[in-house]
Coordinates of C-alpha atoms in Angstrom, one line a residue:
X12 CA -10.4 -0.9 19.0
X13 CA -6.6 -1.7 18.6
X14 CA -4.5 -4.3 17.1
X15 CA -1.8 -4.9 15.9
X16 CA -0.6 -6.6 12.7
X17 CA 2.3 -9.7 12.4
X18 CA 6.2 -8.7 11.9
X19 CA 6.7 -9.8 8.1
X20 CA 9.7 -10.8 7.7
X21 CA 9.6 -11.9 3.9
X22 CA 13.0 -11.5 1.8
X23 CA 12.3 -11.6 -1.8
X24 CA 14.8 -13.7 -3.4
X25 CA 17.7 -13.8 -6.0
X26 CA 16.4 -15.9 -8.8
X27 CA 15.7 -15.8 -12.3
X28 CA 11.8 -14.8 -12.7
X29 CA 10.0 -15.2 -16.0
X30 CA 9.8 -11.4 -17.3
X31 CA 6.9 -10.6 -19.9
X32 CA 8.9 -8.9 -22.5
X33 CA 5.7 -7.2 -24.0
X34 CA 6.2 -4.5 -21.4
X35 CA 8.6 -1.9 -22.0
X36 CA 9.9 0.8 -19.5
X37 CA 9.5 4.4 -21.2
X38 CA 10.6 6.3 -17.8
X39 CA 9.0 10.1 -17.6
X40 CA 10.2 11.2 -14.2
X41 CA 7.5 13.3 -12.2
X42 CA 4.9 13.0 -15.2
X43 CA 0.9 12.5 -14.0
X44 CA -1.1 10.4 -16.0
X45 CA -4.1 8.4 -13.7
X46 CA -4.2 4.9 -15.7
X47 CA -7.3 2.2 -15.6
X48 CA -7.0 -0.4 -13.3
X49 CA -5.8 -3.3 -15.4
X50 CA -9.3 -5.8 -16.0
X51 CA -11.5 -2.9 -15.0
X52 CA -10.9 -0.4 -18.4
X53 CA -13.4 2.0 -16.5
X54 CA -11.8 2.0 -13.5
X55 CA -9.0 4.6 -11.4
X56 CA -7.8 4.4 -8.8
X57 CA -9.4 7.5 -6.8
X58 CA -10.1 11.3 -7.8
X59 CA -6.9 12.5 -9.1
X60 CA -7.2 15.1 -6.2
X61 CA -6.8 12.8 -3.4
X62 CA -4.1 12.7 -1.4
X63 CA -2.8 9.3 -2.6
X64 CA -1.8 10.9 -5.9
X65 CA -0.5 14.2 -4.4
X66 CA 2.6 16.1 -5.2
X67 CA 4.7 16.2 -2.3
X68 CA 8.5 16.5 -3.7
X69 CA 7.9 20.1 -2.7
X70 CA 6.2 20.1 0.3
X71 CA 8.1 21.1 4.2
X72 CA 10.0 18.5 6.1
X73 CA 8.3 17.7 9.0
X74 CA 10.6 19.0 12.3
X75 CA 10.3 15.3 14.2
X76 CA 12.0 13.9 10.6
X77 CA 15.0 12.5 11.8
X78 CA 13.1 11.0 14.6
X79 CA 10.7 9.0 12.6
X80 CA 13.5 7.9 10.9
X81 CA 16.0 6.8 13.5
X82 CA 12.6 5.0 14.6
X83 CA 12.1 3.0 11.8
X84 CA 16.0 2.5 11.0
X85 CA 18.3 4.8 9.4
X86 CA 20.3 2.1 8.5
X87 CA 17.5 -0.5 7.3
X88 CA 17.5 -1.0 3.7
X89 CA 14.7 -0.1 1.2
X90 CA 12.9 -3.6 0.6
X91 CA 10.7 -4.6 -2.3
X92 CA 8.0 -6.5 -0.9
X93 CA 6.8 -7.9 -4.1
X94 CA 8.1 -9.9 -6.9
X95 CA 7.5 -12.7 -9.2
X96 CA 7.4 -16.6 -8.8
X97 CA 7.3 -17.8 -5.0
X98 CA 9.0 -17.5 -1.8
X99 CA 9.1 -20.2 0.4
X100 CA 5.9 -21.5 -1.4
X101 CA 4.0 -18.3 -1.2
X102 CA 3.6 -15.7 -4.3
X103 CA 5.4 -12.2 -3.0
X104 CA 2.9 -9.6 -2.7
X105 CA -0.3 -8.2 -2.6
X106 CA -2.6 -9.2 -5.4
X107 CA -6.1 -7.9 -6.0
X108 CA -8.9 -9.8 -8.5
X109 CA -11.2 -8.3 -10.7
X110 CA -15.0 -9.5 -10.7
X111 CA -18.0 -8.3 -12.9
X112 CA -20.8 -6.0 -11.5
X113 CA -22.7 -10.1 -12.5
X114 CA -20.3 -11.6 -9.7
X115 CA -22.7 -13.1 -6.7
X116 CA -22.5 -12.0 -3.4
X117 CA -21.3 -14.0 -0.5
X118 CA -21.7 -13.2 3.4
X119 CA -18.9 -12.1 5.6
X120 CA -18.3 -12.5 8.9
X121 CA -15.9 -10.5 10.8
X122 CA -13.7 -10.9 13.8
X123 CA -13.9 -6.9 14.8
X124 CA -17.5 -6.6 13.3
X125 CA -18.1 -2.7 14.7
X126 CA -15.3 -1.6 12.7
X127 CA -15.7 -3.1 9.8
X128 CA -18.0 -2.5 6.6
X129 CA -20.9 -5.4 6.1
X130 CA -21.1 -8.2 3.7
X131 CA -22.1 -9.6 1.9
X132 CA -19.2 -9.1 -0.6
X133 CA -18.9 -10.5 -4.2
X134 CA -15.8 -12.4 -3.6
X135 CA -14.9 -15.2 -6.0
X136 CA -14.8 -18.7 -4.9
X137 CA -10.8 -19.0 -6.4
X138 CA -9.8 -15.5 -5.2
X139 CA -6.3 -15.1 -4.5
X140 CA -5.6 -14.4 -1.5
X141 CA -1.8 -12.5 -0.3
X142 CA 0.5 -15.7 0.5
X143 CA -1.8 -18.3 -1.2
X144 CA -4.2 -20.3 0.2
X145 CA -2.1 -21.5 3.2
X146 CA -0.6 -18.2 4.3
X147 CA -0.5 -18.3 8.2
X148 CA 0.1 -14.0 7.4
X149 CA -2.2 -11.1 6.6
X150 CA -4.4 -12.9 4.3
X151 CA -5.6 -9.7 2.3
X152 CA -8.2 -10.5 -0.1
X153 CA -8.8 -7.7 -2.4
X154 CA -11.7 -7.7 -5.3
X155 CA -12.5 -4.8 -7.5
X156 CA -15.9 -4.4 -9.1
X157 CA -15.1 -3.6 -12.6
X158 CA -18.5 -2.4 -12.8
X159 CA -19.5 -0.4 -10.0
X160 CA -15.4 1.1 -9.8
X161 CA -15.8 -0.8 -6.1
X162 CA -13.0 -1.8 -4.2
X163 CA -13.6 -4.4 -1.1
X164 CA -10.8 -5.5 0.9
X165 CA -10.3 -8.1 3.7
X166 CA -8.0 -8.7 6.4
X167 CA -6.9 -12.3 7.3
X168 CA -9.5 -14.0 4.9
X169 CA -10.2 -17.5 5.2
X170 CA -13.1 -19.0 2.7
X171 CA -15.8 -21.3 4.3
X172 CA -17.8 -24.0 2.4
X173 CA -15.6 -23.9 -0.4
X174 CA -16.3 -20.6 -1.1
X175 CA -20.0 -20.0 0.0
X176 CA -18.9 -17.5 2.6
X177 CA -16.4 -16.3 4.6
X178 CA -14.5 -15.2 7.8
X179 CA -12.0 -12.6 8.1
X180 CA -10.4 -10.1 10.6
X181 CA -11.8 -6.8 9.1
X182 CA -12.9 -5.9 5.9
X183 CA -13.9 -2.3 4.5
X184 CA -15.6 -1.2 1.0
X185 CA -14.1 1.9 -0.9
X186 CA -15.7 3.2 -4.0
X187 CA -12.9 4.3 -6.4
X188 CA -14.2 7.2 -7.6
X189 CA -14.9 8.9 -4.0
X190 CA -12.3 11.0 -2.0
X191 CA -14.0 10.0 1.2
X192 CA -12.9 8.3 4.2
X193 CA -13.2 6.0 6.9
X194 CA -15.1 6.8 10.2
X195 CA -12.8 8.3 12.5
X196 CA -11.2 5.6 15.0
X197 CA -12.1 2.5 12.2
X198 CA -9.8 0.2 10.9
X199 CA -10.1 -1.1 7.5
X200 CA -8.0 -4.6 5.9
X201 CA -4.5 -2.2 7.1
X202 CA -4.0 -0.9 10.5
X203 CA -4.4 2.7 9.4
X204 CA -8.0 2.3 8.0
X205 CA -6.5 3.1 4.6
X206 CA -7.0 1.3 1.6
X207 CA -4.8 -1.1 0.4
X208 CA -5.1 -1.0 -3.5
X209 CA -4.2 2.6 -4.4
X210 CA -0.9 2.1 -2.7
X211 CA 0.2 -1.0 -4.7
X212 CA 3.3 -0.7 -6.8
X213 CA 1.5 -2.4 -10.1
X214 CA 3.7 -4.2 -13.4
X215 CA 1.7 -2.0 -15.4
X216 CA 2.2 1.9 -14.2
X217 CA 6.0 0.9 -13.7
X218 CA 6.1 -0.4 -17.4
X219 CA 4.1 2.9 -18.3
X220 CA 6.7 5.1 -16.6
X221 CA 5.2 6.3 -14.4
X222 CA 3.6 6.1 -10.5
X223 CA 1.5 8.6 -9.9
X224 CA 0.6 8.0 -6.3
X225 CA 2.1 6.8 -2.8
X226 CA 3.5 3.6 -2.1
X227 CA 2.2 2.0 0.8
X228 CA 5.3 1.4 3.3
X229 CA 5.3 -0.8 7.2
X230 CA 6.9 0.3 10.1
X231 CA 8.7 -1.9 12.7
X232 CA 6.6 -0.1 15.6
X233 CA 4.1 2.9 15.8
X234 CA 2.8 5.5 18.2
X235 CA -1.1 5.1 19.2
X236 CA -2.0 7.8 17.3
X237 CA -3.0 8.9 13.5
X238 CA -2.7 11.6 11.4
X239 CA -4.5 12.2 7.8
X240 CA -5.5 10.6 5.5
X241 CA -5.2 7.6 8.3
X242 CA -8.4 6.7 10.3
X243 CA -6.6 4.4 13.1
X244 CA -3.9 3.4 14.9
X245 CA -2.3 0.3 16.0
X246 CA 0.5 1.2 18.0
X247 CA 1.7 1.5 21.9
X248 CA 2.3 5.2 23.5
X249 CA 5.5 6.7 21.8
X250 CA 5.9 10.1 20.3
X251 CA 9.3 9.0 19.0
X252 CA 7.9 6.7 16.8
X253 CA 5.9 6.9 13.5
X254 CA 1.6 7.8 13.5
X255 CA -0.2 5.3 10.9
X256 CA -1.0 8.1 8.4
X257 CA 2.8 9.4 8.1
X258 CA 4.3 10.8 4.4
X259 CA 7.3 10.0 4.0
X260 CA 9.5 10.7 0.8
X261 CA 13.1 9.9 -0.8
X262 CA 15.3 12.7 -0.7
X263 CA 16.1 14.9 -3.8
X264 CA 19.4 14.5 -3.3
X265 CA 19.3 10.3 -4.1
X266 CA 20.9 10.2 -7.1
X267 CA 18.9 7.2 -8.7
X268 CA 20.4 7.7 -12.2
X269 CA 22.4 3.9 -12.3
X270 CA 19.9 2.0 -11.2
X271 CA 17.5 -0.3 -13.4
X272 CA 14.9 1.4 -15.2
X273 CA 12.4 -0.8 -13.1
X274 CA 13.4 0.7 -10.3
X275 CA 14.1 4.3 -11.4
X276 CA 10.5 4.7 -11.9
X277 CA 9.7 3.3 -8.1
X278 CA 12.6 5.5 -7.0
X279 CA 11.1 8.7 -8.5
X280 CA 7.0 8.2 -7.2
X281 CA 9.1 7.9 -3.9
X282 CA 10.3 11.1 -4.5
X283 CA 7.4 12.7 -6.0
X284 CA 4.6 11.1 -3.7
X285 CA 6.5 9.6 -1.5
X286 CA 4.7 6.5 1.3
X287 CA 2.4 6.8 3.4
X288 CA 2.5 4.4 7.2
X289 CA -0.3 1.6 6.7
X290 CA 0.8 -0.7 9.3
X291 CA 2.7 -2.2 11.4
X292 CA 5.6 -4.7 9.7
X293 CA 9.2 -4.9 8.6
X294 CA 11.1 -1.4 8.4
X295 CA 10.7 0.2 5.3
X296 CA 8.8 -2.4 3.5
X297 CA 6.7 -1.5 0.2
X298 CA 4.0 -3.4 -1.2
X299 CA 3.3 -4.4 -5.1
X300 CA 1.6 -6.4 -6.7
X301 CA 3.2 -10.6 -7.6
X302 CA 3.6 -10.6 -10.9
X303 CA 5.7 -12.6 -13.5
X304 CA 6.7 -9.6 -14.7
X305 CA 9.2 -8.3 -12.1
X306 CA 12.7 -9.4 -11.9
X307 CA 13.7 -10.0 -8.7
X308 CA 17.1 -9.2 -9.3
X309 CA 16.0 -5.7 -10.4
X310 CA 13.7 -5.4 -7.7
X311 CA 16.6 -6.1 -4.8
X312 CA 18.9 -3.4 -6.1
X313 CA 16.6 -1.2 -4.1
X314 CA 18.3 -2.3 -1.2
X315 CA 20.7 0.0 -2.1
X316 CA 18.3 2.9 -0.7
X317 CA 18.5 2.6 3.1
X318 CA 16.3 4.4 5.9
X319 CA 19.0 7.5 6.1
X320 CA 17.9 8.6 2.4
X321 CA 14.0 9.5 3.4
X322 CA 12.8 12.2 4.9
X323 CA 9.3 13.1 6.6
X324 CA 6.8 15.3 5.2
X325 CA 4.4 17.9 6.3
X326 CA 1.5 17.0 4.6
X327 CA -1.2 18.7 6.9
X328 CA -1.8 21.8 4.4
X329 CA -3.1 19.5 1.7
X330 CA -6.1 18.6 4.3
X331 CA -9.1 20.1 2.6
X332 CA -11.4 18.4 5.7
X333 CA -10.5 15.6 7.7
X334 CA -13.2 13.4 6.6
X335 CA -11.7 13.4 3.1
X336 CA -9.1 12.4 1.5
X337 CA -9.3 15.2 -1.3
X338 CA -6.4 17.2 -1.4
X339 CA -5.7 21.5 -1.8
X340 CA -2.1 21.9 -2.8
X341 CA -2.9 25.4 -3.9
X342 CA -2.6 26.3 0.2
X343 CA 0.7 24.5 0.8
X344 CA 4.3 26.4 1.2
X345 CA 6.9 25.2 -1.4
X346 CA 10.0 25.8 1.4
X347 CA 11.3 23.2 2.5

């Protein structure tokens, strides 16, 4: 089953955000540390072998690199699709809630049913929901089990009865502490069948320092195919352009020693684990988390960084099986 998602075409704003101060920047290049999800203390984000978190500064350039590139926009600047405060009404970014293992179950019913994992899911009646409540976008609804480590995420979410139950596109269920993936050919709440949540630029790993995974990134257009970790595609017959699936990193070369601390320590995961293609969008569009915390000012100096500073990467010897996302960098060349 295909589809496609909406163009985005969201520009976070120059304003003045409200900044929590009580977070403070210590920037360690490069440096691994796995941190709880914030409101679930027992909580990561995945194994710390799987391919999310892995190492690819070092890995091969992929020969069809330039490409990919020229597909998505050489010339397209990097953009921050994330922020604090609202954009034409709407909060800027992805947010995910936290519920207790005590939170009650609520059926689901979903548009592409075959693909999707079954309800019911313990989504809260007030869940946020990406855009606010009357986003005519995406609509992800992401929860996170602080008790189980259990991530369930919707696509185009819309509550029913207040809350009781409720309707969405697709919807998938990832446990946090499992490398495994998706049936092959299923979507999830992205186009690539992917989770959504490890690939969240959050407030508090870029006040720690430190990302220590990929960034999830959108693509104007894709080819109808998929590579690993990715489980679908949603694209039309192209070899020129990007598979959902695709790693893609900022070049060693990008100085990124004058900008903001913010955004030195987004610049450097992009260099160290780079962004994987989750679905289809604006060019070169990365997804965080709204928080107060980010300064949008800050945040649009990565503009600076345009589509001609990334490169593609060769991520196949990492595979360890294709029906998991765990990830062998001992077998992987160095030469790039």
């Amino acid at each position: 089953m295909r589809f496609s998602r909406r163009l985005r075409l969201i520009i976070v704003p120059s304003v003045v955000p409200v900044v929590a101060a009580a977070l403070v920047i210590a920037l360690t290049p490069g440096v691994s540390h796995a941190e709880a999800l914030p409101g679930a203390p027992g909580c990561t984000v995945l194994p710390a072998d799987n391919v999310w978190h892995a190492n690819v500064s070092a890995l091969p350039v992929d020969p069809n690199s330039a490409t990919f590139v020229a597909s998505i926009g050489t010339s397209s600047p990097l953009h921050p699709d994330f922020g604090s405060g609202k954009y034409h009404g709407q909060p800027i970014g992805i947010p995910y809630n936290v519920v207790p293992s005590s939170q009650p179950l609520v059926p689901v019913q979903f548009h592409y049913a075959s693909e999707s994992d079954p309800g019911p899911y313990p989504i809260p009646k007030n869940a946020t929901i990406e855009g606010g409540p009357r986003s005519k976008g995406d609509r992800h609804v992401l929860v996170v089990n602080s008790g189980t480590c259990t991530d369930y995420e919707l696509f185009a979410a819309h509550k029913n009865h207040g809350g009781k139950s409720w309707k969405a596109g697709s919807g998938a269920v990832f446990p946090l502490g499992s490398d495994a993936l998706r049936s092959a050919g299923f979507t999830s709440a992205d186009a690539a069948g992917l989770p959504i949540l490890p690939g969240l630029v959050r407030p508090d790993e870029v006040a720690a320092g430190v990302i220590d995974h990929a960034i999830r990134v959108t693509v104007p257009a894709s080819d109808d195919t998929y590579i690993w970790p990715a489980r679908h595609e949603a694209g039309t017959a192209n070899p020129a352009l990007p598979p959902m699936g695709l790693r893609l990193r900022l070049k060693a070369s990008v100085d990124i020693s004058q900008f903001p601390a913010t955004d030195q320590v987004i610049l450097q995961a992009l260099k160290t684990y780079g962004m994987i293609v989750a679905d289809n969008g604006s060019p070169w569009y990365i997804s965080g988390v709204p928080s107060a915390y980010w300064n949008n000012d800050t945040l649009h100096a990565l503009t600076q960084i345009t589509g001609s500073d990334f490169e593609v990467v060769d991520e196949s010897c990492l595979m360890v099986n294709a029906d998991s996302g765990a990830s062998d960098p001992g077998s992987c060349s160095t030469s790039s």
